CSV table of C-alpha atoms and ligand atoms in Angstrom, one decimal:
chain,number,residue,atom,x,y,z
A,17,MET,CA,30.5,176.9,19.1
A,18,LYS,CA,32.0,174.9,16.4
A,19,LYS,CA,34.1,176.0,13.6
A,20,ILE,CA,33.8,174.2,10.2
A,21,ILE,CA,36.2,174.4,7.4
A,22,ILE,CA,34.0,173.7,4.1
A,23,THR,CA,36.2,173.3,1.0
A,24,GLY,CA,34.9,173.7,-2.4
A,25,GLY,CA,31.8,175.8,-1.0
A,26,ALA,CA,32.1,177.9,-4.1
A,27,GLY,CA,31.2,175.0,-6.1
A,28,PHE,CA,27.6,173.6,-7.1
A,29,ILE,CA,27.1,171.1,-4.1
A,30,GLY,CA,29.5,172.9,-1.9
A,31,SER,CA,27.4,176.2,-2.1
A,32,HIS,CA,24.3,174.4,-1.1
A,33,VAL,CA,25.9,172.7,1.8
A,34,VAL,CA,27.5,176.2,3.0
A,35,ARG,CA,24.1,177.6,2.8
A,36,ARG,CA,22.4,174.9,4.7
A,37,PHE,CA,25.1,175.2,7.3
A,38,VAL,CA,25.2,179.0,7.5
A,39,THR,CA,21.5,179.3,7.9
A,40,THR,CA,20.5,176.3,9.9
A,41,TYR,CA,23.1,176.8,12.6
A,42,PRO,CA,24.0,180.2,13.4
A,43,GLY,CA,26.0,179.2,16.1
A,44,TYR,CA,28.6,177.4,13.8
A,45,GLN,CA,31.3,179.4,12.2
A,46,ILE,CA,31.7,178.5,8.6
A,47,VAL,CA,34.9,178.8,6.6
A,48,ASN,CA,34.3,178.6,2.8
A,49,LEU,CA,38.1,177.3,1.7
A,50,ASP,CA,37.8,177.2,-2.4
A,51,LYS,CA,40.5,178.1,-5.1
A,52,LEU,CA,37.7,179.7,-7.2
A,53,THR,CA,38.9,177.2,-10.4
A,54,TYR,CA,36.4,177.6,-13.3
A,55,ALA,CA,33.9,176.0,-11.4
A,56,GLY,CA,33.9,178.1,-8.3
A,57,ASN,CA,31.8,181.0,-8.3
A,58,LEU,CA,30.8,183.4,-5.1
A,59,GLU,CA,27.8,184.4,-6.9
A,60,ASN,CA,26.2,181.3,-5.7
A,61,LEU,CA,26.5,182.6,-2.4
A,62,ARG,CA,25.4,186.1,-2.6
A,63,ASP,CA,22.7,185.6,-0.5
A,64,ILE,CA,24.7,184.8,2.6
A,65,GLU,CA,28.1,186.3,2.0
A,66,HIS,CA,27.5,189.1,4.6
A,67,ASN,CA,26.2,186.6,7.5
A,68,SER,CA,28.4,187.1,10.6
A,69,ASN,CA,28.9,183.4,10.9
A,70,TYR,CA,30.5,183.2,7.3
A,71,LYS,CA,34.0,183.6,6.0
A,72,PHE,CA,35.3,183.1,2.5
A,73,VAL,CA,39.1,182.2,2.0
A,74,LYS,CA,40.7,181.8,-1.3
A,75,GLY,CA,43.2,179.2,-1.4
A,76,ASP,CA,44.6,175.7,-3.0
A,77,ILE,CA,44.2,172.8,-1.1
A,78,VAL,CA,47.3,171.4,-3.5
A,79,ASP,CA,49.6,173.9,-1.3
A,80,ALA,CA,50.4,172.1,2.1
A,81,ALA,CA,51.7,175.0,3.7
A,82,PHE,CA,48.9,177.1,2.8
A,83,ILE,CA,46.5,174.4,4.5
A,84,ASP,CA,48.8,173.9,7.5
A,85,GLU,CA,48.5,177.8,8.0
A,86,LEU,CA,45.0,177.7,7.5
A,87,PHE,CA,44.1,175.0,10.2
A,88,LYS,CA,46.7,177.0,12.7
A,89,ASN,CA,44.9,180.3,12.2
A,90,GLU,CA,41.4,178.9,12.0
A,91,LYS,CA,41.4,176.2,14.7
A,92,PRO,CA,38.7,174.2,13.1
A,93,ASP,CA,36.8,171.4,14.9
A,94,ALA,CA,35.6,169.9,11.6
A,95,VAL,CA,36.1,169.8,7.8
A,96,ILE,CA,33.7,169.0,5.2
A,97,HIS,CA,35.7,168.3,2.0
A,98,LEU,CA,34.0,168.7,-1.4
A,99,ALA,CA,36.8,170.4,-3.3
A,100,ALA,CA,37.7,168.4,-6.3
A,101,GLU,CA,37.7,168.5,-10.0
A,102,SER,CA,34.4,167.0,-10.9
A,103,HIS,CA,34.0,166.6,-14.6
A,104,VAL,CA,34.6,163.1,-16.1
A,105,ASP,CA,35.0,164.7,-19.6
A,106,ARG,CA,37.8,167.2,-18.4
A,107,SER,CA,39.5,164.2,-16.4
A,108,ILE,CA,40.0,162.4,-19.6
A,109,THR,CA,41.7,165.1,-21.1
A,110,ASN,CA,44.0,166.2,-18.2
A,111,PRO,CA,44.1,163.5,-15.6
A,112,LEU,CA,47.0,164.8,-13.7
A,113,GLU,CA,44.9,167.8,-12.4
A,114,PHE,CA,42.5,165.4,-10.8
A,115,VAL,CA,45.2,163.6,-9.2
A,116,MET,CA,46.6,166.7,-7.8
A,117,THR,CA,43.3,168.2,-6.2
A,118,ASN,CA,41.2,165.1,-5.5
A,119,VAL,CA,44.2,162.9,-4.3
A,120,ILE,CA,47.1,165.3,-3.2
A,121,GLY,CA,44.7,167.9,-2.1
A,122,THR,CA,42.7,165.3,0.1
A,123,VAL,CA,45.9,164.1,1.7
A,124,ASN,CA,47.2,167.3,2.5
A,125,LEU,CA,43.9,168.1,4.4
A,126,LEU,CA,44.2,164.7,6.2
A,127,ASN,CA,47.7,165.7,7.3
A,128,ALA,CA,46.9,169.2,8.3
A,129,ALA,CA,43.9,167.7,10.4
A,130,LYS,CA,46.0,165.0,12.0
A,131,LYS,CA,48.8,167.4,12.9
A,132,TYR,CA,46.5,169.9,14.4
A,133,TRP,CA,44.0,167.7,16.2
A,134,ALA,CA,47.2,165.8,17.3
A,135,GLY,CA,45.3,162.6,18.5
A,136,ASN,CA,42.5,164.5,20.2
A,137,TYR,CA,39.7,163.3,17.9
A,138,GLU,CA,36.9,163.7,20.4
A,139,ASN,CA,34.4,166.6,19.0
A,140,THR,CA,36.2,166.9,15.7
A,141,ARG,CA,35.3,165.1,12.3
A,142,PHE,CA,36.5,164.9,9.1
A,143,TYR,CA,33.8,164.2,6.7
A,144,HIS,CA,34.7,163.4,3.0
A,145,VAL,CA,32.1,163.8,0.2
A,146,SER,CA,32.8,161.2,-2.6
A,147,THR,CA,30.8,159.6,-5.5
A,148,ASP,CA,29.0,156.6,-6.5
A,149,GLU,CA,31.4,156.6,-9.5
A,150,VAL,CA,34.2,154.8,-7.3
A,151,TYR,CA,31.9,151.6,-7.6
A,152,GLY,CA,32.4,151.4,-11.4
A,153,THR,CA,29.3,150.4,-13.7
A,154,LEU,CA,26.5,148.4,-13.4
A,155,GLY,CA,24.7,146.2,-16.1
A,156,GLU,CA,20.9,146.0,-16.3
A,157,THR,CA,20.1,145.0,-12.7
A,158,GLY,CA,21.5,145.5,-9.2
A,159,MET,CA,22.5,148.6,-7.4
A,160,PHE,CA,25.7,149.6,-5.3
A,161,THR,CA,25.7,149.2,-1.8
A,162,GLU,CA,28.4,150.3,0.8
A,163,GLU,CA,29.9,146.8,0.3
A,164,THR,CA,30.3,147.0,-3.3
A,165,ALA,CA,33.9,146.7,-4.4
A,166,TYR,CA,35.6,149.8,-5.9
A,167,ASP,CA,35.9,149.5,-9.6
A,168,PRO,CA,36.8,152.9,-10.9
A,169,HIS,CA,36.9,153.4,-14.6
A,170,SER,CA,37.6,157.1,-15.4
A,171,PRO,CA,40.4,159.0,-14.2
A,172,TYR,CA,37.9,161.2,-12.0
A,173,SER,CA,36.6,158.2,-10.4
A,174,ALA,CA,39.9,156.6,-9.9
A,175,SER,CA,41.0,159.8,-8.5
A,176,LYS,CA,38.0,160.0,-6.1
A,177,ALA,CA,38.5,156.3,-5.4
A,178,SER,CA,42.2,157.0,-4.3
A,179,SER,CA,41.1,159.8,-1.9
A,180,ASP,CA,38.4,157.7,-0.4
A,181,HIS,CA,41.1,155.0,0.5
A,182,PHE,CA,43.3,157.7,1.9
A,183,VAL,CA,40.5,158.8,4.2
A,184,ARG,CA,39.9,155.2,5.5
A,185,ALA,CA,43.5,154.7,5.8
A,186,TYR,CA,43.7,157.8,8.1
A,187,GLN,CA,41.1,156.6,10.3
A,188,ASP,CA,42.2,153.0,10.4
A,189,THR,CA,46.0,154.0,11.1
A,190,TYR,CA,45.8,157.3,13.2
A,191,GLY,CA,42.4,157.0,14.4
A,192,LEU,CA,41.2,160.2,12.7
A,193,ASN,CA,37.5,160.9,13.6
A,194,ALA,CA,36.4,160.4,9.4
A,195,VAL,CA,33.1,159.5,7.5
A,196,ILE,CA,32.9,159.3,3.7
A,197,SER,CA,29.3,159.4,1.7
A,198,ASN,CA,29.1,158.4,-1.8
A,199,CYS,CA,26.2,160.0,-3.6
A,200,SER,CA,24.8,159.6,-7.0
A,201,ASN,CA,24.5,162.3,-9.9
A,202,ASN,CA,23.3,165.7,-8.2
A,203,TYR,CA,21.1,168.3,-10.3
A,204,GLY,CA,19.6,171.7,-9.1
A,205,SER,CA,20.2,175.4,-9.2
A,206,TYR,CA,23.8,176.8,-9.6
A,207,HIS,CA,25.1,173.7,-11.5
A,208,PHE,CA,27.7,174.7,-14.2
A,209,PRO,CA,26.3,174.0,-17.5
A,210,GLU,CA,29.0,171.5,-18.4
A,211,LYS,CA,27.2,169.0,-16.8
A,212,LEU,CA,24.3,167.0,-18.7
A,213,ILE,CA,21.2,168.4,-17.1
A,214,PRO,CA,22.4,172.4,-17.2
A,215,LEU,CA,24.0,171.8,-20.4
A,216,SER,CA,21.0,170.6,-22.0
A,217,ILE,CA,18.5,173.3,-20.5
A,218,HIS,CA,21.0,176.1,-21.5
A,219,ASN,CA,21.1,174.8,-25.0
A,220,ILE,CA,17.3,174.0,-25.7
A,221,LYS,CA,17.2,178.0,-24.5
A,222,GLN,CA,19.5,179.0,-27.0
A,223,SER,CA,18.0,176.5,-29.5
A,224,LYS,CA,21.5,175.1,-30.0
A,225,PRO,CA,22.3,171.1,-30.6
A,226,ILE,CA,21.7,169.1,-27.4
A,227,PRO,CA,24.9,166.7,-27.4
A,228,VAL,CA,24.0,163.0,-26.7
A,229,TYR,CA,26.9,160.7,-26.0
A,230,GLY,CA,26.5,157.1,-27.9
A,231,LYS,CA,23.1,156.4,-28.1
A,232,GLY,CA,21.8,158.0,-25.1
A,233,GLU,CA,21.4,154.5,-23.2
A,234,ASN,CA,23.5,155.3,-20.3
A,235,VAL,CA,21.8,155.4,-16.9
A,236,ARG,CA,22.1,157.8,-14.1
A,237,ASP,CA,20.6,158.0,-10.6
A,238,TRP,CA,19.4,161.6,-10.3
A,239,LEU,CA,19.3,163.5,-6.6
A,240,TRP,CA,18.2,167.0,-6.0
A,241,VAL,CA,21.1,168.7,-4.7
A,242,GLU,CA,19.4,170.3,-1.7
A,243,ASP,CA,18.3,166.8,-0.3
A,244,HIS,CA,22.2,165.9,-1.0
A,245,ALA,CA,23.3,168.8,1.4
A,246,ARG,CA,20.3,167.8,3.7
A,247,ALA,CA,22.1,164.1,3.9
A,248,ILE,CA,25.3,165.6,4.6
A,249,ASP,CA,23.9,167.6,7.3
A,250,VAL,CA,22.4,164.4,8.8
A,251,ILE,CA,25.4,162.2,8.3
A,252,PHE,CA,27.9,164.9,9.8
A,253,HIS,CA,25.9,165.1,13.0
A,254,LYS,CA,24.8,161.4,13.5
A,255,ALA,CA,27.3,159.1,11.9
A,256,LYS,CA,29.8,157.1,13.8
A,257,SER,CA,33.4,157.5,13.0
A,258,GLY,CA,34.6,155.0,10.3
A,259,THR,CA,31.3,154.9,8.5
A,260,THR,CA,30.2,155.1,4.8
A,261,TYR,CA,26.7,155.9,3.6
A,262,ASN,CA,25.8,155.8,0.0
A,263,ILE,CA,23.1,158.7,-0.8
A,264,GLY,CA,20.7,158.4,-3.7
A,265,GLY,CA,16.9,158.8,-4.7
A,266,HIS,CA,15.9,155.6,-6.3
A,267,ASN,CA,15.9,157.6,-9.6
A,268,GLU,CA,17.2,156.1,-12.5
A,269,TRP,CA,17.0,157.6,-16.0
A,270,LYS,CA,18.1,156.7,-19.4
A,271,ASN,CA,20.1,159.9,-20.7
A,272,ILE,CA,17.9,160.2,-23.9
A,273,ASP,CA,14.8,159.6,-21.8
A,274,LEU,CA,15.7,162.8,-19.4
A,275,ILE,CA,16.6,164.7,-22.1
A,276,ARG,CA,13.5,164.2,-24.1
A,277,LEU,CA,11.4,165.1,-20.7
A,278,LEU,CA,13.6,168.3,-20.3
A,279,CYS,CA,12.7,169.3,-24.1
A,280,SER,CA,9.1,168.8,-23.5
A,281,ILE,CA,9.0,170.8,-20.3
A,282,LEU,CA,10.8,173.6,-21.8
A,283,ASP,CA,8.6,173.3,-25.0
A,284,LYS,CA,5.8,174.4,-22.4
A,285,LYS,CA,7.6,176.7,-20.4
A,286,LEU,CA,8.7,178.6,-23.4
A,287,GLY,CA,5.7,178.5,-25.5
A,288,ARG,CA,6.9,176.3,-28.4
A,289,PRO,CA,5.1,173.7,-30.2
A,290,GLU,CA,5.5,170.2,-28.5
A,291,GLY,CA,8.3,168.4,-30.2
A,292,GLU,CA,10.1,171.4,-31.2
A,293,SER,CA,13.1,171.3,-28.6
A,294,ALA,CA,13.5,167.6,-29.2
A,295,LYS,CA,14.6,168.4,-32.8
A,296,LEU,CA,17.9,169.9,-31.1
A,297,ILE,CA,18.9,166.3,-30.0
A,298,THR,CA,22.2,165.5,-31.7
A,299,PHE,CA,23.7,162.1,-31.2
A,300,VAL,CA,27.7,162.5,-30.8
A,301,THR,CA,30.8,160.2,-30.5
A,302,ASP,CA,30.5,158.4,-26.9
A,303,ARG,CA,32.7,159.3,-23.7
A,304,ALA,CA,35.9,156.8,-23.8
A,305,GLY,CA,35.2,154.3,-21.1
A,306,HIS,CA,31.7,155.2,-20.4
A,307,ASP,CA,29.9,153.8,-17.6
A,308,LEU,CA,26.8,152.2,-18.7
A,309,ARG,CA,24.4,152.5,-15.4
A,310,TYR,CA,24.6,153.8,-11.9
A,311,ALA,CA,22.2,153.1,-9.1
A,312,ILE,CA,22.5,153.7,-5.5
A,313,ASP,CA,21.0,151.4,-2.4
A,314,ALA,CA,20.6,154.0,0.2
A,315,THR,CA,18.9,151.7,2.7
A,316,LYS,CA,21.7,151.9,5.2
A,317,LEU,CA,21.0,155.9,5.4
A,318,LYS,CA,17.3,155.6,5.7
A,319,GLU,CA,17.3,152.9,8.2
A,320,GLU,CA,20.0,154.1,10.4
A,321,LEU,CA,19.9,157.6,10.3
A,322,GLY,CA,16.6,158.4,8.9
A,323,TRP,CA,17.1,160.2,5.5
A,324,THR,CA,15.0,160.1,2.7
A,325,PRO,CA,14.7,162.8,-0.2
A,326,SER,CA,12.2,165.3,0.4
A,327,ILE,CA,10.9,165.9,-3.1
A,328,THR,CA,10.3,163.8,-6.3
A,329,PHE,CA,12.3,164.0,-9.6
A,330,GLU,CA,9.3,165.9,-11.3
A,331,GLN,CA,9.1,168.4,-8.4
A,332,GLY,CA,12.9,168.7,-8.5
A,333,LEU,CA,13.2,169.2,-12.4
A,334,GLU,CA,10.5,171.7,-12.6
A,335,LYS,CA,12.1,173.9,-9.7
A,336,THR,CA,15.5,173.4,-11.7
A,337,VAL,CA,14.2,174.4,-15.0
A,338,ASP,CA,12.6,177.3,-13.4
A,339,TRP,CA,15.6,178.3,-11.7
A,340,TYR,CA,17.7,178.4,-15.1
A,341,LEU,CA,14.9,180.3,-16.8
A,342,ALA,CA,14.7,183.1,-14.1
A,343,ASN,CA,18.6,183.3,-13.9
A,344,GLN,CA,20.0,184.1,-17.3
A,345,GLU,CA,22.3,186.8,-15.6
A,346,TRP,CA,24.1,184.0,-13.4
A,347,LEU,CA,24.3,181.8,-16.9
A,348,ASP,CA,25.6,184.6,-18.7
A,349,HIS,CA,28.3,185.1,-16.2
A,350,VAL,CA,29.3,181.5,-15.9
A,351,THR,CA,29.5,180.8,-19.5
A,352,SER,CA,31.5,184.1,-20.3
A,353,GLY,CA,33.9,183.7,-17.2
A,354,GLN,CA,32.7,187.0,-16.0
A,355,TYR,CA,31.9,185.8,-12.6
A,356,GLN,CA,35.5,185.7,-11.7
A,357,GLN,CA,35.5,189.5,-11.9
A,358,TYR,CA,32.9,189.5,-9.0
A,359,TYR,CA,35.5,188.1,-6.9
A,360,GLU,CA,37.9,190.9,-7.6
A,361,GLY,CA,35.0,193.3,-7.0
A,362,GLN,CA,33.8,191.8,-3.9
A,363,TYR,CA,36.8,190.7,-1.8
A,364,THR,CA,39.7,192.7,-2.9
A,365,ASN,CA,39.2,195.5,-0.2
A,366,ARG,CA,38.4,193.2,2.5
B,9,LIG,P1,32.1,171.6,-9.0
B,9,LIG,O1,33.1,171.3,-9.8
B,9,LIG,O2,30.8,172.3,-9.0
B,9,LIG,O3,32.9,172.5,-7.4
B,9,LIG,C1,34.2,172.1,-7.1
B,9,LIG,C2,34.6,173.3,-6.2
B,9,LIG,O4,35.7,172.8,-5.7
B,9,LIG,C3,34.9,174.4,-7.2
B,9,LIG,O5,34.2,175.7,-6.2
B,9,LIG,C4,36.3,174.8,-7.1
B,9,LIG,O6,36.8,175.9,-7.2
B,9,LIG,C5,36.8,174.1,-6.0
B,9,LIG,N1,38.3,173.6,-6.2
B,9,LIG,C6,38.6,172.9,-7.0
B,9,LIG,N2,39.9,172.5,-7.2
B,9,LIG,C7,40.3,173.4,-5.9
B,9,LIG,C8,41.7,173.2,-5.2
B,9,LIG,N3,42.5,172.9,-5.7
B,9,LIG,N4,41.7,173.6,-4.0
B,9,LIG,C9,40.5,174.6,-3.4
B,9,LIG,N5,39.2,174.5,-4.0
B,9,LIG,C10,39.3,173.6,-5.4
B,9,LIG,O7,31.8,170.2,-8.0
B,9,LIG,P2,30.5,169.6,-7.4
B,9,LIG,O8,29.8,168.9,-8.4
B,9,LIG,O9,29.8,170.6,-6.6
B,9,LIG,O10,31.1,168.7,-6.5
B,9,LIG,C11,31.4,168.7,-5.3
B,9,LIG,C12,31.9,167.5,-4.4
B,9,LIG,O11,31.0,166.5,-4.4
B,9,LIG,C13,33.3,166.8,-5.4
B,9,LIG,O12,34.0,166.1,-4.3
B,9,LIG,C14,32.4,165.6,-6.2
B,9,LIG,O13,33.5,164.7,-6.6
B,9,LIG,C15,31.4,165.2,-5.2
B,9,LIG,N6,29.9,164.6,-5.8
B,9,LIG,C16,29.4,165.2,-6.9
B,9,LIG,C17,28.4,164.8,-7.7
B,9,LIG,C18,27.9,165.4,-8.8
B,9,LIG,O14,26.7,165.1,-9.2
B,9,LIG,N7,27.9,166.6,-9.0
B,9,LIG,C19,28.0,163.6,-7.0
B,9,LIG,C20,28.6,162.9,-5.8
B,9,LIG,C21,29.6,163.5,-5.3
B,10,LIG,P1,27.7,164.2,-16.5
B,10,LIG,O1,26.5,165.4,-16.3
B,10,LIG,O2,29.0,164.6,-16.9
B,10,LIG,O3,27.8,163.4,-15.0
B,10,LIG,P2,28.6,162.1,-15.0
B,10,LIG,O4,29.6,161.7,-16.1
B,10,LIG,O5,29.7,162.1,-13.7
B,10,LIG,O6,27.6,161.0,-14.7
B,10,LIG,O7,27.1,163.2,-17.6
B,10,LIG,C1,25.9,162.6,-17.3
B,10,LIG,C2,25.4,161.6,-18.3
B,10,LIG,O8,25.0,162.2,-19.5
B,10,LIG,C3,26.7,160.8,-18.7
B,10,LIG,O9,26.4,159.2,-19.0
B,10,LIG,C4,27.2,161.2,-20.1
B,10,LIG,C5,26.2,161.8,-20.6
B,10,LIG,N1,26.4,163.2,-21.6
B,10,LIG,C6,25.9,163.3,-22.7
B,10,LIG,O10,25.3,162.5,-22.9
B,10,LIG,N2,26.1,164.6,-23.1
B,10,LIG,C7,26.8,165.4,-22.8
B,10,LIG,O11,27.0,166.8,-23.4
B,10,LIG,C8,27.2,165.5,-21.2
B,10,LIG,C9,28.0,166.4,-20.8
B,10,LIG,C10,27.2,164.3,-20.9
């Protein structure tokens, strides 16, 4: 019997990780710790919320005393840490929020883990989920490997880089059993429509302008979120303490090409004439400090732990578009903020 605290489990990637662990490992107890910010939505986990090996706890990782109590009460064997402020544009407007959650929040969890496990790190694990954005930006060629030097540019990536350094420092200094993975851009179901793919789908559906930053020449390397969750599962169970793995699908797209592809898929699915949705493309002022290109070399993960993506981008994008077309109610709730009332209704009497 293993008890795992998963932080940020009500968010986009976290909900897929929680679902995977709850359903794949009925012998594990999963505690989902989430503050339920604008990005956290318990509707993402409706299908598993009554499973006997799942529990939700509302709380803030910035609150050290609360985290301490949680470790005392729950007695976890492991932590999978995904809670974060995750949107680059928001980090440009409010960097301090990112320092609080991503840096201070992570250090609070590290301190609680160190105190609670008290040097007995055998059969424990602190898994820190990070991003390829810590490596900065690439030119036209090359890829990020686990050896690439950190060079973050946005307040978001600077805060994630800092949290990664703290996790390594706790592993080196105190012997904490820690692993880190750095993943490329994810896409899939339950993705909050402020990020490029869900925002574009949402706007195309409503025939609203699709905002493209700059000339749309920036390149991102896209991975289906369920393949990320599966990689986390593999790394959680197989990686040695102190190791880092890059996760990515060798799937680079210029933003403008990706948006054109989405327009064409949606023209077909919505019965619009080919080319109709592309008329919504609107070039807007570029993001400040906009990284040109990300690309992940995931060779180490493939060779050492045998992970590769399970589906192609075409398959993943098709599934994703279908999901957004079939889940208008979810979209209405997240865009209106109504999902926050779901929590009140579901959990106040428990
Ligand atoms: P998200 O914004 O969808 O979800 C973040 C979750 O964390 C939300 O449920 C939110 O309520 C919770 N949270 C935020 N602040 C909190 C706090 N102070 N205390 C407790 N909970 C808090 O993010 P995501 O896209 O699912 O990303 C999850 C993790 O994966 C992040 O650490 C992110 O850096 C990393 N990551 C994301 C991507 C991506 O493409 N989205 C790629 C690589 C790595
Ligand atoms: P985003 O989904 O915010 O992820 P990240 O910044 O973490 O890579 O953005 C993906 C790319 O799309 C990035 O190059 C910025 C660009 N973008 C737009 O062109 N328009 C938009 O409205 C958004 C949100 C992003």
